[in-house]
Short mmCIF file of C-alpha atoms in Angstrom, two decimals:
data_model
loop_
_atom_site.label_atom_id
_atom_site.label_comp_id
_atom_site.label_asym_id
_atom_site.label_seq_id
_atom_site.Cartn_x
_atom_site.Cartn_y
_atom_site.Cartn_z
CA MET A 1222 -8.41 5.73 -20.98
CA THR A 1223 -5.50 3.95 -19.53
CA LEU A 1224 -4.30 0.43 -18.84
CA ILE A 1225 -1.24 -0.09 -16.72
CA LYS A 1226 0.70 -3.43 -16.26
CA SER A 1227 3.43 -3.19 -13.70
CA ILE A 1228 4.73 -5.07 -10.37
CA SER A 1229 1.84 -3.21 -8.93
CA GLY A 1230 -0.74 -5.34 -10.69
CA ILE A 1231 -3.11 -4.52 -13.59
CA ARG A 1232 -4.73 -1.25 -13.09
CA GLY A 1233 -6.84 0.81 -15.48
CA THR A 1234 -9.89 3.12 -15.95
CA ILE A 1235 -13.33 1.73 -16.44
CA GLY A 1236 -15.04 1.84 -19.74
CA GLY A 1237 -13.62 2.26 -23.23
CA LYS A 1238 -12.10 -0.14 -25.79
CA LYS A 1239 -10.59 -3.75 -25.26
CA GLY A 1240 -6.76 -3.58 -24.73
CA ASP A 1241 -7.02 0.26 -23.63
CA THR A 1242 -8.79 -0.08 -20.04
CA LEU A 1243 -9.85 -2.46 -17.43
CA ASN A 1244 -12.92 -3.95 -19.08
CA PRO A 1245 -14.70 -7.12 -18.79
CA LEU A 1246 -12.93 -8.76 -21.65
CA ASP A 1247 -9.41 -7.57 -20.31
CA ILE A 1248 -10.34 -8.59 -16.70
CA VAL A 1249 -11.22 -12.11 -17.95
CA LYS A 1250 -7.76 -12.23 -19.91
CA PHE A 1251 -5.65 -11.09 -16.92
CA THR A 1252 -7.46 -13.34 -14.49
CA SER A 1253 -7.35 -16.38 -16.61
CA ALA A 1254 -3.58 -15.85 -17.17
CA TYR A 1255 -2.95 -15.47 -13.37
CA ALA A 1256 -5.17 -18.91 -12.85
CA THR A 1257 -2.84 -20.24 -15.44
CA PHE A 1258 0.36 -19.11 -13.63
CA ILE A 1259 -0.76 -20.55 -10.41
CA ARG A 1260 -1.57 -23.76 -11.87
CA GLU A 1261 1.86 -23.81 -13.48
CA ASN A 1262 3.44 -23.09 -10.00
CA GLY A 1263 1.95 -25.94 -8.01
CA GLY A 1264 -1.72 -24.77 -7.15
CA THR A 1265 -2.95 -27.89 -5.75
CA GLY A 1266 -6.13 -27.10 -3.81
CA GLN A 1267 -5.11 -28.96 -0.68
CA HIS A 1268 -7.34 -26.64 1.70
CA ALA A 1269 -8.82 -29.34 3.88
CA GLU A 1270 -12.16 -27.63 3.90
CA PHE A 1271 -12.88 -28.44 0.23
CA ASN A 1272 -13.19 -32.22 -0.21
CA ASP A 1273 -12.53 -32.41 -3.90
CA HIS A 1274 -8.94 -30.48 -3.81
CA ARG A 1275 -9.63 -27.93 -6.32
CA PRO A 1276 -7.09 -24.96 -6.25
CA THR A 1277 -8.69 -21.99 -3.89
CA ILE A 1278 -8.20 -18.58 -4.72
CA VAL A 1279 -9.53 -15.99 -2.13
CA VAL A 1280 -11.06 -12.59 -3.58
CA GLY A 1281 -11.66 -9.49 -2.01
CA ARG A 1282 -12.47 -5.95 -2.90
CA ASP A 1283 -12.48 -2.13 -1.71
CA ALA A 1284 -15.91 -0.27 -1.80
CA ARG A 1285 -15.19 0.99 -5.52
CA ILE A 1286 -18.46 1.68 -7.39
CA SER A 1287 -17.09 -0.57 -10.36
CA GLY A 1288 -15.98 -3.24 -7.48
CA VAL A 1289 -19.27 -5.27 -7.99
CA MET A 1290 -18.72 -5.49 -11.76
CA VAL A 1291 -15.15 -6.37 -11.41
CA ASP A 1292 -15.65 -9.02 -8.70
CA SER A 1293 -18.17 -10.59 -10.89
CA VAL A 1294 -15.98 -11.19 -13.94
CA VAL A 1295 -12.88 -12.26 -11.73
CA SER A 1296 -14.80 -14.60 -9.52
CA GLY A 1297 -16.61 -16.16 -12.66
CA ALA A 1298 -13.43 -16.44 -14.75
CA LEU A 1299 -11.69 -18.26 -11.83
CA MET A 1300 -14.59 -20.64 -11.45
CA GLY A 1301 -14.33 -21.09 -15.43
CA MET A 1302 -10.68 -21.91 -14.80
CA GLY A 1303 -11.60 -24.90 -12.40
CA TYR A 1304 -10.81 -22.83 -9.13
CA ASP A 1305 -12.95 -22.71 -6.12
CA VAL A 1306 -13.37 -18.95 -5.24
CA VAL A 1307 -13.66 -17.85 -1.40
CA ASN A 1308 -14.93 -14.48 -1.66
CA ILE A 1309 -14.52 -12.21 1.33
CA GLY A 1310 -16.44 -9.28 -0.26
CA LEU A 1311 -15.81 -5.85 0.92
CA ALA A 1312 -12.31 -6.26 2.65
CA SER A 1313 -8.96 -4.39 2.99
CA THR A 1314 -5.90 -5.03 1.03
CA PRO A 1315 -3.87 -6.53 4.38
CA THR A 1316 -7.27 -8.56 5.22
CA THR A 1317 -7.21 -10.15 2.02
CA GLU A 1318 -3.71 -10.98 2.16
CA MET A 1319 -3.89 -12.56 5.55
CA ALA A 1320 -6.84 -14.70 4.47
CA VAL A 1321 -5.06 -16.06 1.72
CA ARG A 1322 -2.43 -17.61 4.52
CA LEU A 1323 -4.92 -18.45 7.11
CA LEU A 1324 -7.02 -20.42 4.62
CA GLY A 1325 -4.24 -22.10 3.06
CA ALA A 1326 -5.30 -20.92 -0.45
CA ASP A 1327 -3.37 -21.00 -3.35
CA GLY A 1328 -3.40 -17.30 -4.04
CA GLY A 1329 -5.54 -14.00 -3.99
CA ILE A 1330 -6.77 -11.37 -6.13
CA ILE A 1331 -7.74 -8.01 -4.55
CA ILE A 1332 -9.72 -5.67 -6.46
CA THR A 1333 -8.47 -2.31 -5.51
CA ALA A 1334 -7.00 0.63 -7.25
CA SER A 1335 -5.50 1.93 -3.90
CA HIS A 1336 -5.19 5.85 -3.80
CA ASN A 1337 -6.35 6.26 -7.49
CA PRO A 1338 -9.63 8.10 -8.15
CA ARG A 1339 -12.88 6.72 -8.34
CA GLN A 1340 -12.68 5.84 -12.07
CA TRP A 1341 -9.79 3.46 -11.53
CA ASN A 1342 -9.81 -0.10 -10.34
CA ALA A 1343 -7.07 -2.83 -10.56
CA LEU A 1344 -6.40 -6.60 -10.10
CA LYS A 1345 -3.51 -7.27 -7.34
CA LEU A 1346 -2.35 -10.59 -7.61
CA LEU A 1347 -1.00 -12.60 -4.56
CA ASN A 1348 0.68 -15.83 -4.04
CA ALA A 1349 0.00 -18.55 -1.68
CA GLU A 1350 1.81 -16.64 1.04
CA GLY A 1351 -0.63 -13.65 0.62
CA GLU A 1352 2.22 -11.72 -0.64
CA PHE A 1353 2.33 -9.94 -4.13
CA LEU A 1354 3.92 -11.47 -7.08
CA ASN A 1355 7.37 -10.41 -7.67
CA ALA A 1356 8.60 -8.80 -11.04
CA LYS A 1357 9.55 -12.22 -12.58
CA GLU A 1358 6.30 -13.77 -11.84
CA GLY A 1359 4.50 -10.69 -13.00
CA ALA A 1360 5.98 -10.87 -16.15
CA ARG A 1361 5.17 -14.41 -16.60
CA VAL A 1362 1.40 -13.58 -15.99
CA LEU A 1363 1.72 -11.06 -18.55
CA ALA A 1364 3.20 -13.24 -21.16
CA ILE A 1365 0.57 -15.93 -20.51
CA ALA A 1366 -2.11 -13.16 -21.22
CA GLU A 1367 -0.48 -11.92 -24.20
CA ALA A 1368 -0.49 -15.52 -25.72
CA GLU A 1369 -3.90 -16.04 -24.35
CA ASP A 1370 -3.38 -19.78 -24.15
CA PHE A 1371 -6.03 -20.64 -21.64
CA GLU A 1372 -7.67 -24.05 -20.78
CA TYR A 1373 -10.90 -23.61 -19.24
CA ALA A 1374 -12.59 -26.41 -17.17
CA GLU A 1375 -15.16 -28.90 -18.22
CA LEU A 1376 -18.71 -28.88 -16.59
CA GLU A 1377 -17.57 -31.45 -13.93
CA GLN A 1378 -14.63 -29.30 -12.88
CA LEU A 1379 -16.06 -25.93 -12.91
CA GLY A 1380 -15.10 -24.22 -9.50
CA HIS A 1381 -17.40 -23.28 -6.52
CA TYR A 1382 -18.09 -20.03 -5.04
CA ILE A 1383 -17.84 -19.67 -1.28
CA ASN A 1384 -18.82 -16.65 0.74
CA CYS A 1385 -16.89 -15.84 3.78
CA ASP A 1386 -17.82 -13.23 6.22
CA GLU A 1387 -15.15 -13.88 8.82
CA ALA A 1388 -11.90 -12.47 7.44
CA ASP A 1389 -12.25 -8.95 9.23
CA ASP A 1390 -12.29 -10.39 12.38
CA TRP A 1391 -9.31 -12.69 11.74
CA HIS A 1392 -7.41 -9.93 10.79
CA VAL A 1393 -8.40 -7.80 13.87
CA ASP A 1394 -7.74 -10.82 16.29
CA GLU A 1395 -4.25 -11.35 14.60
CA VAL A 1396 -3.32 -7.72 15.12
CA LEU A 1397 -4.37 -7.52 18.73
CA GLY A 1398 -2.56 -10.62 19.42
CA LEU A 1399 0.88 -9.11 18.64
CA ASP A 1400 3.31 -9.00 21.33
CA LEU A 1401 4.08 -5.36 21.06
CA VAL A 1402 0.34 -4.44 20.82
CA ASP A 1403 -0.77 -3.86 24.47
CA VAL A 1404 -4.65 -3.61 24.29
CA GLU A 1405 -4.89 -2.84 28.23
CA ALA A 1406 -2.47 0.04 27.95
CA VAL A 1407 -4.21 1.58 25.10
CA LYS A 1408 -7.80 0.78 26.73
CA ASN A 1409 -6.36 2.45 29.96
CA ALA A 1410 -5.34 5.69 27.97
CA HIS A 1411 -8.86 6.66 27.19
CA PHE A 1412 -8.02 7.87 23.61
CA LYS A 1413 -10.37 9.99 21.40
CA VAL A 1414 -9.71 9.75 17.59
CA CYS A 1415 -11.02 11.27 14.49
CA VAL A 1416 -11.06 8.71 11.62
CA ASP A 1417 -11.32 9.42 7.75
CA THR A 1418 -11.99 6.40 5.97
CA ILE A 1419 -12.77 7.99 2.60
CA ASN A 1420 -15.90 5.75 1.65
CA SER A 1421 -14.53 2.74 1.57
CA VAL A 1422 -13.43 -0.73 3.42
CA GLY A 1423 -12.04 1.41 6.45
CA GLY A 1424 -15.26 2.20 7.50
CA ILE A 1425 -16.09 -1.33 8.27
CA ILE A 1426 -12.95 -2.72 9.78
CA LEU A 1427 -11.21 0.30 11.52
CA PRO A 1428 -14.43 0.52 13.92
CA LYS A 1429 -13.99 -3.15 14.88
CA LEU A 1430 -10.27 -2.65 15.65
CA LEU A 1431 -10.96 0.56 17.73
CA GLU A 1432 -13.79 -0.95 19.61
CA GLN A 1433 -11.65 -3.94 20.64
CA LEU A 1434 -8.95 -1.26 21.96
CA GLY A 1435 -11.48 0.67 23.85
CA VAL A 1436 -11.03 3.71 21.81
CA GLU A 1437 -13.68 6.24 21.44
CA TYR A 1438 -13.95 7.37 17.79
CA LYS A 1439 -15.67 9.47 15.17
CA VAL A 1440 -15.84 8.40 11.51
CA LEU A 1441 -15.88 11.11 8.74
CA ASN A 1442 -16.90 9.66 5.19
CA GLY A 1443 -17.67 6.34 6.81
CA GLU A 1444 -20.18 5.01 4.25
CA PRO A 1445 -18.53 2.37 2.10
CA ASN A 1446 -20.12 3.60 -1.32
CA GLY A 1447 -17.04 4.20 -3.22
CA ASP A 1448 -18.19 7.66 -4.08
CA PHE A 1449 -15.31 9.32 -2.44
CA ALA A 1450 -15.51 12.62 -0.35
CA HIS A 1451 -12.17 13.99 -1.60
CA ASN A 1452 -9.09 12.75 -3.72
CA PRO A 1453 -8.38 9.42 -1.85
CA GLU A 1454 -4.69 9.41 -1.68
CA PRO A 1455 -4.04 10.76 1.92
CA LEU A 1456 -1.82 13.71 1.43
CA GLU A 1457 -2.45 17.21 3.54
CA LYS A 1458 -4.11 18.93 0.61
CA ASN A 1459 -6.76 16.48 0.45
CA LEU A 1460 -7.25 16.12 4.15
CA THR A 1461 -8.74 19.73 4.93
CA GLY A 1462 -12.08 18.29 6.20
CA ILE A 1463 -10.48 16.02 9.15
CA MET A 1464 -7.64 18.73 9.79
CA ASP A 1465 -10.43 21.29 10.43
CA GLU A 1466 -12.43 18.52 12.57
CA MET A 1467 -9.13 17.97 14.84
CA LYS A 1468 -8.90 21.74 15.24
CA SER A 1469 -11.82 21.54 17.48
CA GLY A 1470 -9.64 20.24 20.35
CA GLN A 1471 -12.00 17.27 20.97
CA TYR A 1472 -9.43 14.54 19.73
CA ASP A 1473 -6.08 13.03 20.84
CA LEU A 1474 -5.43 11.92 17.43
CA GLY A 1475 -6.53 11.87 13.73
CA ILE A 1476 -6.25 8.80 11.54
CA VAL A 1477 -6.70 8.51 7.77
CA VAL A 1478 -6.52 5.51 5.52
CA ASP A 1479 -6.74 5.15 1.63
CA PRO A 1480 -9.76 3.02 0.12
CA ASP A 1481 -7.84 -0.48 0.43
CA VAL A 1482 -6.48 0.55 4.10
CA ASP A 1483 -2.97 -0.38 3.14
CA ARG A 1484 -1.69 3.33 3.62
CA LEU A 1485 -2.01 5.14 6.92
CA ALA A 1486 -1.57 8.90 7.86
CA PHE A 1487 -1.73 10.67 11.31
CA ILE A 1488 -2.90 13.99 12.28
CA CYS A 1489 -1.73 15.85 15.59
CA GLU A 1490 -4.24 16.96 18.16
CA ASN A 1491 -3.72 20.38 17.11
CA GLY A 1492 -5.16 19.79 13.55
CA LYS A 1493 -1.46 19.73 12.16
CA MET A 1494 -0.24 16.70 10.00
CA PHE A 1495 2.11 14.29 11.66
CA GLY A 1496 3.65 13.68 8.44
CA GLU A 1497 2.73 10.80 6.01
CA GLU A 1498 6.46 9.90 5.71
CA TYR A 1499 6.55 9.72 9.70
CA THR A 1500 3.84 7.01 9.94
CA LEU A 1501 6.73 4.29 9.52
CA VAL A 1502 9.27 6.15 11.14
CA SER A 1503 7.40 6.52 14.54
CA VAL A 1504 6.13 2.95 14.46
CA ALA A 1505 9.60 1.84 13.84
CA ASP A 1506 11.03 3.82 16.57
CA TYR A 1507 8.52 1.92 19.09
CA VAL A 1508 9.17 -1.54 17.61
CA LEU A 1509 12.92 -0.80 17.48
CA SER A 1510 12.96 0.26 21.15
CA HIS A 1511 11.78 -3.21 22.06
CA THR A 1512 13.20 -5.69 19.26
CA PRO A 1513 16.44 -4.06 17.95
CA GLY A 1514 17.24 -4.98 14.37
CA ASN A 1515 17.31 -3.80 10.59
CA THR A 1516 14.78 -1.63 8.71
CA VAL A 1517 14.24 -1.38 5.24
CA SER A 1518 12.17 1.39 3.24
CA ASN A 1519 11.93 2.24 -0.60
CA LEU A 1520 14.15 5.02 -2.24
CA SER A 1521 11.74 7.60 -2.14
CA SER A 1522 11.24 7.62 1.57
CA THR A 1523 12.67 9.89 4.36
CA ARG A 1524 16.16 9.60 5.86
CA ALA A 1525 14.51 9.80 8.98
CA LEU A 1526 14.06 5.97 9.19
CA ARG A 1527 17.79 5.55 8.58
CA ASP A 1528 18.38 7.74 11.35
CA VAL A 1529 15.94 6.31 13.82
CA THR A 1530 17.28 2.85 13.02
CA GLU A 1531 20.95 3.75 13.77
CA ARG A 1532 19.71 5.45 16.90
CA HIS A 1533 18.62 1.99 17.92
CA GLY A 1534 21.99 0.33 16.87
CA GLY A 1535 20.48 -1.33 13.62
CA THR A 1536 21.03 -1.00 9.97
CA TYR A 1537 19.09 0.51 7.15
CA ALA A 1538 18.55 -0.67 3.66
CA ALA A 1539 17.02 1.02 0.70
CA ALA A 1540 14.80 -0.82 -1.75
CA ALA A 1541 13.17 -0.09 -5.27
CA VAL A 1542 9.65 1.38 -4.95
CA GLY A 1543 7.12 -1.38 -4.61
CA GLU A 1544 5.77 -3.27 -2.03
CA VAL A 1545 7.16 -6.62 -3.38
CA ASN A 1546 10.57 -4.99 -3.53
CA VAL A 1547 10.67 -3.82 -0.13
CA THR A 1548 9.53 -7.16 1.51
CA THR A 1549 12.23 -8.97 -0.58
CA LYS A 1550 14.61 -6.56 0.73
CA MET A 1551 13.39 -7.09 4.20
CA LYS A 1552 13.78 -10.89 3.85
CA GLU A 1553 17.57 -10.22 2.51
CA VAL A 1554 18.69 -8.25 5.49
CA GLY A 1555 16.08 -9.74 8.16
CA ALA A 1556 14.60 -6.56 9.07
CA VAL A 1557 12.23 -6.41 12.18
CA ILE A 1558 10.15 -3.74 10.51
CA GLY A 1559 9.94 -1.79 6.97
CA GLY A 1560 7.38 -0.18 4.57
CA GLU A 1561 6.98 2.82 2.47
CA GLY A 1562 7.08 6.41 3.06
CA ASN A 1563 3.58 6.92 1.68
CA GLY A 1564 2.24 5.44 5.03
CA GLY A 1565 2.82 1.88 4.42
CA VAL A 1566 3.82 -0.28 7.69
CA ILE A 1567 5.09 -3.73 7.10
CA TYR A 1568 5.66 -5.68 10.11
CA PRO A 1569 6.49 -9.31 9.40
CA GLU A 1570 5.60 -10.45 12.99
CA CYS A 1571 2.10 -10.13 11.67
CA HIS A 1572 2.51 -10.54 7.82
CA TYR A 1573 4.64 -9.39 4.83
CA GLY A 1574 2.47 -6.64 3.87
CA ARG A 1575 1.38 -2.87 4.25
CA ASP A 1576 -1.25 -2.76 7.04
CA ALA A 1577 -2.80 0.30 8.46
CA LEU A 1578 -4.39 -1.61 11.61
CA VAL A 1579 -0.98 -2.90 12.48
CA GLY A 1580 0.14 0.84 12.12
CA ILE A 1581 -2.70 1.94 14.17
CA ALA A 1582 -2.32 -0.65 16.96
CA LEU A 1583 1.21 -0.46 17.30
CA PHE A 1584 1.10 3.82 17.22
CA LEU A 1585 -1.49 3.83 20.06
CA THR A 1586 0.40 1.30 22.05
CA ALA A 1587 3.46 3.46 21.75
CA MET A 1588 1.37 6.61 22.79
CA ALA A 1589 -0.23 4.97 25.67
CA LYS A 1590 3.04 3.93 27.07
CA ARG A 1591 5.06 7.17 26.60
CA GLY A 1592 2.18 9.56 27.33
CA GLY A 1593 1.94 13.03 26.36
CA LYS A 1594 0.45 14.52 22.98
CA VAL A 1595 1.03 13.23 19.50
CA SER A 1596 2.63 16.58 18.24
CA GLU A 1597 5.26 15.95 21.48
CA PHE A 1598 6.07 12.52 20.00
CA ARG A 1599 6.44 13.89 16.72
CA ALA A 1600 8.91 16.44 18.04
CA THR A 1601 11.36 13.60 19.06
CA LEU A 1602 11.98 12.41 15.48
CA PRO A 1603 14.57 13.47 13.02
CA ASP A 1604 13.20 16.32 10.90
CA TYR A 1605 13.14 16.23 7.40
CA PHE A 1606 10.82 17.79 4.56
CA ILE A 1607 9.81 16.17 1.35
CA ALA A 1608 8.21 17.73 -1.73
CA LYS A 1609 6.50 15.40 -3.89
CA ASN A 1610 5.99 16.68 -7.72
CA ARG A 1611 4.98 14.79 -10.72
CA ILE A 1612 5.10 15.41 -14.27
CA ASP A 1613 2.22 14.02 -16.44
CA LEU A 1614 3.53 11.56 -19.47
CA THR A 1615 2.53 11.78 -22.91
CA PRO A 1616 2.71 9.11 -25.52
CA GLU A 1617 5.79 10.71 -27.07
CA THR A 1618 7.62 10.87 -23.58
CA ASP A 1619 10.74 8.96 -23.66
CA VAL A 1620 11.14 8.35 -19.98
CA ASP A 1621 14.42 5.95 -20.27
CA ALA A 1622 16.07 8.58 -22.49
CA LEU A 1623 15.05 11.31 -19.94
CA LEU A 1624 16.44 9.39 -16.96
CA VAL A 1625 19.83 8.68 -18.66
CA LYS A 1626 20.17 12.28 -19.39
CA VAL A 1627 19.48 13.26 -15.81
CA LYS A 1628 22.01 10.57 -14.59
CA GLU A 1629 24.76 12.10 -16.79
CA MET A 1630 24.03 15.51 -15.77
CA TYR A 1631 24.70 14.41 -11.88
CA LYS A 1632 27.38 11.68 -12.58
CA ASP A 1633 29.70 13.41 -9.99
CA GLU A 1634 27.04 12.94 -7.34
CA ARG A 1635 25.96 9.87 -5.55
CA VAL A 1636 23.43 8.28 -8.04
CA ASN A 1637 21.29 5.01 -7.52
CA ASP A 1638 19.68 3.59 -10.66
CA ILE A 1639 17.90 0.43 -9.30
CA ASP A 1640 14.72 2.34 -9.84
CA GLY A 1641 14.64 5.19 -11.89
CA VAL A 1642 17.39 7.82 -10.70
CA LYS A 1643 18.00 9.12 -7.19
CA ILE A 1644 20.63 11.70 -6.42
CA ASP A 1645 22.17 11.72 -3.31
CA PHE A 1646 23.84 15.05 -2.08
CA ALA A 1647 25.12 15.86 1.21
CA ASP A 1648 22.20 16.71 3.01
CA ARG A 1649 19.38 16.21 0.67
CA TRP A 1650 18.13 13.99 -2.13
CA VAL A 1651 15.82 13.85 -5.14
CA HIS A 1652 14.53 10.79 -6.80
CA LEU A 1653 12.71 10.68 -10.03
CA ARG A 1654 10.98 7.52 -11.63
CA LYS A 1655 8.05 6.33 -13.52
CA SER A 1656 4.97 5.58 -11.52
CA ASN A 1657 3.99 1.92 -11.22
CA THR A 1658 0.29 2.87 -10.72
CA GLU A 1659 -0.30 6.12 -12.74
CA PRO A 1660 0.98 7.50 -16.24
CA ILE A 1661 3.14 9.91 -14.41
CA ILE A 1662 6.87 10.53 -13.45
CA ARG A 1663 7.03 11.17 -9.65
CA ILE A 1664 9.77 13.73 -8.58
CA TYR A 1665 10.36 13.61 -4.85
CA SER A 1666 12.95 15.81 -3.05
CA GLU A 1667 14.06 15.86 0.78
CA ALA A 1668 15.84 18.49 2.36
CA PRO A 1669 16.32 20.08 5.65
CA THR A 1670 13.63 22.78 5.07
CA MET A 1671 10.61 22.59 2.81
CA ALA A 1672 11.60 25.66 0.74
CA GLU A 1673 14.96 23.89 0.16
CA ALA A 1674 13.07 20.64 -1.03
CA ASP A 1675 10.77 22.53 -3.01
CA GLU A 1676 13.78 24.39 -4.61
CA LEU A 1677 15.30 20.74 -5.49
CA GLY A 1678 12.35 19.47 -7.04
CA GLN A 1679 11.40 22.32 -9.19
CA LYS A 1680 15.27 22.66 -10.57
CA ILE A 1681 14.87 19.07 -11.67
CA MET A 1682 11.40 19.43 -13.19
CA GLN A 1683 13.00 22.72 -15.06
CA VAL A 1684 16.03 20.54 -16.40
CA ILE A 1685 13.36 17.96 -17.64
CA ALA A 1686 11.06 20.57 -19.40
CA GLU A 1687 14.14 21.95 -21.17
CA MET A 1688 14.99 18.22 -22.61
#
């Protein structure tokens, strides 16, 4: 049983004992702490739709089996704290983020464990801009939770519960309204796509987007029942079903999302992976060709984004892993696009959050305008290969000591320690860090060939094993 408290929210497995998992008692504690934090930071409830001006929190969830239970506890705790709850039901992470901003709410809670397996769930916490809390704010929420110093509302001040079923439509409309999304061009291209929505909310919202774009589609694993047909992380090893479907030759593009639709992967018309790392690179190439500027990705992302950015005359910057770290750096350098190499596209013209719908609409527009096959587009982008490895942590693992030793071993190379340890060599790199979302150390390595990337990753893993 596991409970992880990090910059990515409160995440844990369902069931077990208080303090060890994401159980009802701990859900109440962390929700109450978040509500207290919002009140401390000026939650005023000025949304015009509500006459009595109570503070308002938007709640949305993915289709996980535990979602109804977690949602009920979260919403009840918020009302008990005197907050009105606008519950948008089954909704993607970016949909919930946008609903906070569009409703003028004081914050939001997204109930999703993103790519984690079915036994996991999580609370992702948003500010009034619909963006994730930063490290300092998250630390404050955890401190409040630890103190358990909550003040619940008297009877007359209890919050109200409001159902809202319009958020998906708002989200789709916002995406289709972007200047660089050419709806008519996409319609005229007559694309046929296959989509794997992994039995979650993508099966609800992606058809709405594709229908508005005039795209013919087939959905695999479309029933949003949370009973994931395969491991929900959109990596090649988990996507054999849609890759085999693509080999039939019936489709122009394969589209894969994770359970909360903030990660996006493409599959070429021939059934081969476009490359999860290249989702952001390809969309950035299109965006930069029309609006030159700077870009940002995290330290574990491919160098290809840097190459594409410089090709278009911009400057690339790296951030620590974690969406809020990337968005903070994007604002700092005025980036026109950014994201994470795990398939997360952040386009500020829409909002500061990873959004698969934005990525899909921009990619389809790029393909409609350039013509040709998806595999041909991929061949125009810089070619690197990333090996993604992991080491499971035990209670005895001293991660900090381990990272210090690795850093010392490679002190003569270019070392970045803002998030774990990244070692940059002339034509390759390796990055090891403790995950924000799982009890593991991630070891990512990139090189000119997959064999070289694997070799570098295995070398570091061997070094760790011998410590």
